[in-house]
């Protein structure tokens, strides 16, 4: 309950009297004003002469006669031009209710009367009522008259109240008699003083008052109307009104002790204001109350106090006095008072800016704020008022109250304006509160977050810091990275960890665990919960540090990343997999090469990592790249060089050899050779030479170390692929640098293989043997005898063949001489083509072939060639041409000479036999180049010299 007299008073209205300029008094012509109404841009005034006067916005008066009796009530509407008037009937007759249409004029220029009715709630038949009306005396006074009326906004309902306490409801179009039905809703003990219809989209209620009671009738459902008695007190006529939809209560009733408000089912708040109320009205959220002075005259022409209340903002918007108040009308956007003079008083509401200026002068900021909200000002305007209120409180030294107002300006006021005022250390609590509000509304920037966190850390307010960072709801939004950095710098590592973990800042989370808390195991556990790409990125960033402190755990994480990685917090069974057969999935893993550089300097971890990846028992194993296999070999050899001689070193050597022998391992051979040589792992080096076919290097290496048996074994195993190894082995045995005489068995084996395979000419073998200071003639006696015997048989065979060729050559020369010098007789009798008897003409050749001329012409390719001898001759000519071509291909000859694994003497003799070197210039060019050709020997040079002399 609030006392209205304690409300602050302002002058929010300007009052202008007699704005009609006497036109209204002239139109009434001495009649008294009985009622007023407003609607559809018109102000209607009823008088005691039964006339209705209408004023338009230009205050032009139009008058028409409505009734023969004084007009008791006028009802007008905003959305239609319909006007309803009520007047008492003649003595003993019911009241008259007429419905007018001011827009439709009759022939006399008056508004058209659409409907006229004489409502009577009595149930007696009409004939009986007429007879009672014709009687004289007191019986005629028993006819109830209409005291009040209420109409639905859509003109479909009309409620009429009578002096006998009856309420009659008309359903149907108000302006038409046809189709309209009525019935008596309620009859109470005293006459009705007011009726008000309130309509919403869901319901329709009728509020009714008598002098002793207040009722609410629910009219929503036809023929199922219900009545609720709201109060055991009523009001005088004109002392009730309906509030608009912005007010929390619907119906207001004024009584001498107070103003009461009601809803459709109960009584609401009460406003204490003593005094006799004569009239109440509602206008745009304002309650207008006319009251007589206490102890003053109560006549209608007496002076009244007019008070305009703003119930929402709890203030008095105007307080003035008016003499002879007849009615209050709200129209044309303003409030008008009709007096009994008669005249019109205009009460115009000041604009919102003027109201604010008035409130600001009186420092009534709280009222200004409330007024701005009820006037639907935008948030920027409300924030400006709040800012001025806060500034005023701040200037008075009330910093806490000022901050309460500044908090209400978020996010519309520039935050820096408030922050600058509270940057002083003594105001840090207020500043913290403001910064928290900025974050709650999402208006905070990175600088605000930094400032708030610095405030928390400065205050050492761990609880607030926990609420800001570790809140499970996560309602606070901020620049997370900045918050993490501020917490780290202040030493609040747990808070920084919580903030980073919630927002997925894995890099910051791990940086705190590793750099600040040195909790490397926790960092690894956190990494194991991340997705593959996140883990990989952070392992590459922090892997070296982790390997230095927790090498084994870090190695296990690397292995899981490169085999079949799954986050440690992922479910064992995926959702939905139980409903169907699981399908195999490809393993999710990283490329091991990405982590290779991390393992530098961690040899044991590198070996474990790479061995686990290639473990044949691991279902997720994979083949490594040549680069990683080479890295594994390097780590093996590094451990081999550090291990003491014994089983450990032997085991490592076996691992190296197994790695090199494995056909799936694609180790870079050149790097492997360098690594084996660097770490002095000779078995690996020999294996690599053997795999690469570098048998000469193997032979040389064994020879340098004096390992003749091993060298002989190499020749025995690999001579089939590279026969020249026996030649190299012979030179190795005959080398002057050899510390001891060669083993006769080894020498004999070598010479026998050379002889059997014809790898070197005997003269060259003798030159090699002669160069050795250790080999004696007796050691090679058997070899020499075998060579002499072989050459003797060869010489005999070649001499026989030479003699045969000489005889054939002599025979051919004799034939040529006979052809040149003697006559040739052609005795052939058959054609050599068709084998028929020769007939002239015929063709004969010196080769003693004869042909018919027509056979010769058919088969001969040219006139000069014998068809029978042509193929053989042509073959010989091609050989001669090929020899001529080879004469200029000296490089090809030297290439064959270099590649020849047999006796070079044979190659030279073959070319000489073909007639390639027929000129002295060619022979002289060949001789010096033989000095730089392998396997030449004195025999080749002697052959060339003899041929040159012969030429």
PDB file of N, CA and C in Angstrom, residues 1 26 72 179 192 217 437 540 753 950:
ATOM      1  N   UNK A   1       0.849  -1.179   0.000  1.00  0.00           N
ATOM      2  CA  UNK A   1       0.000   0.000   0.000  1.00  0.00           C
ATOM      3  C   UNK A   1       0.891   1.236   0.000  1.00  0.00           C
ATOM      4  N   UNK A  26     -21.986  29.464 -26.650  1.00  0.00           N
ATOM      5  CA  UNK A  26     -22.953  29.964 -27.620  1.00  0.00           C
ATOM      6  C   UNK A  26     -23.817  28.827 -28.161  1.00  0.00           C
ATOM      7  N   UNK A  72     -28.571  11.853 -20.607  1.00  0.00           N
ATOM      8  CA  UNK A  72     -27.917  11.359 -19.390  1.00  0.00           C
ATOM      9  C   UNK A  72     -26.493  10.843 -19.662  1.00  0.00           C
ATOM     10  N   UNK A 179     -32.067  -9.460 -35.343  1.00  0.00           N
ATOM     11  CA  UNK A 179     -31.032 -10.406 -34.949  1.00  0.00           C
ATOM     12  C   UNK A 179     -30.461 -10.143 -33.580  1.00  0.00           C
ATOM     13  N   UNK A 192     -27.223   0.172 -10.512  1.00  0.00           N
ATOM     14  CA  UNK A 192     -25.882   0.133 -11.099  1.00  0.00           C
ATOM     15  C   UNK A 192     -25.338   1.551 -11.226  1.00  0.00           C
ATOM     16  N   UNK A 217     -18.331 -10.086 -14.436  1.00  0.00           N
ATOM     17  CA  UNK A 217     -19.110 -11.107 -15.125  1.00  0.00           C
ATOM     18  C   UNK A 217     -18.314 -11.566 -16.353  1.00  0.00           C
ATOM     19  N   UNK A 437      30.566  -7.423 -15.139  1.00  0.00           N
ATOM     20  CA  UNK A 437      29.331  -7.173 -15.891  1.00  0.00           C
ATOM     21  C   UNK A 437      29.609  -7.114 -17.386  1.00  0.00           C
ATOM     22  N   UNK A 540      55.857 -32.575 -31.898  1.00  0.00           N
ATOM     23  CA  UNK A 540      56.933 -31.919 -32.636  1.00  0.00           C
ATOM     24  C   UNK A 540      57.450 -30.688 -31.899  1.00  0.00           C
ATOM     25  N   UNK A 753      92.445 -72.224 -62.895  1.00  0.00           N
ATOM     26  CA  UNK A 753      91.191 -71.549 -63.284  1.00  0.00           C
ATOM     27  C   UNK A 753      91.429 -70.551 -64.402  1.00  0.00           C
ATOM     28  N   UNK A 950     106.044 -55.589 -92.771  1.00  0.00           N
ATOM     29  CA  UNK A 950     105.641 -56.330 -93.975  1.00  0.00           C
ATOM     30  C   UNK A 950     104.928 -55.408 -94.965  1.00  0.00           C
TER      31      UNK A 950
END
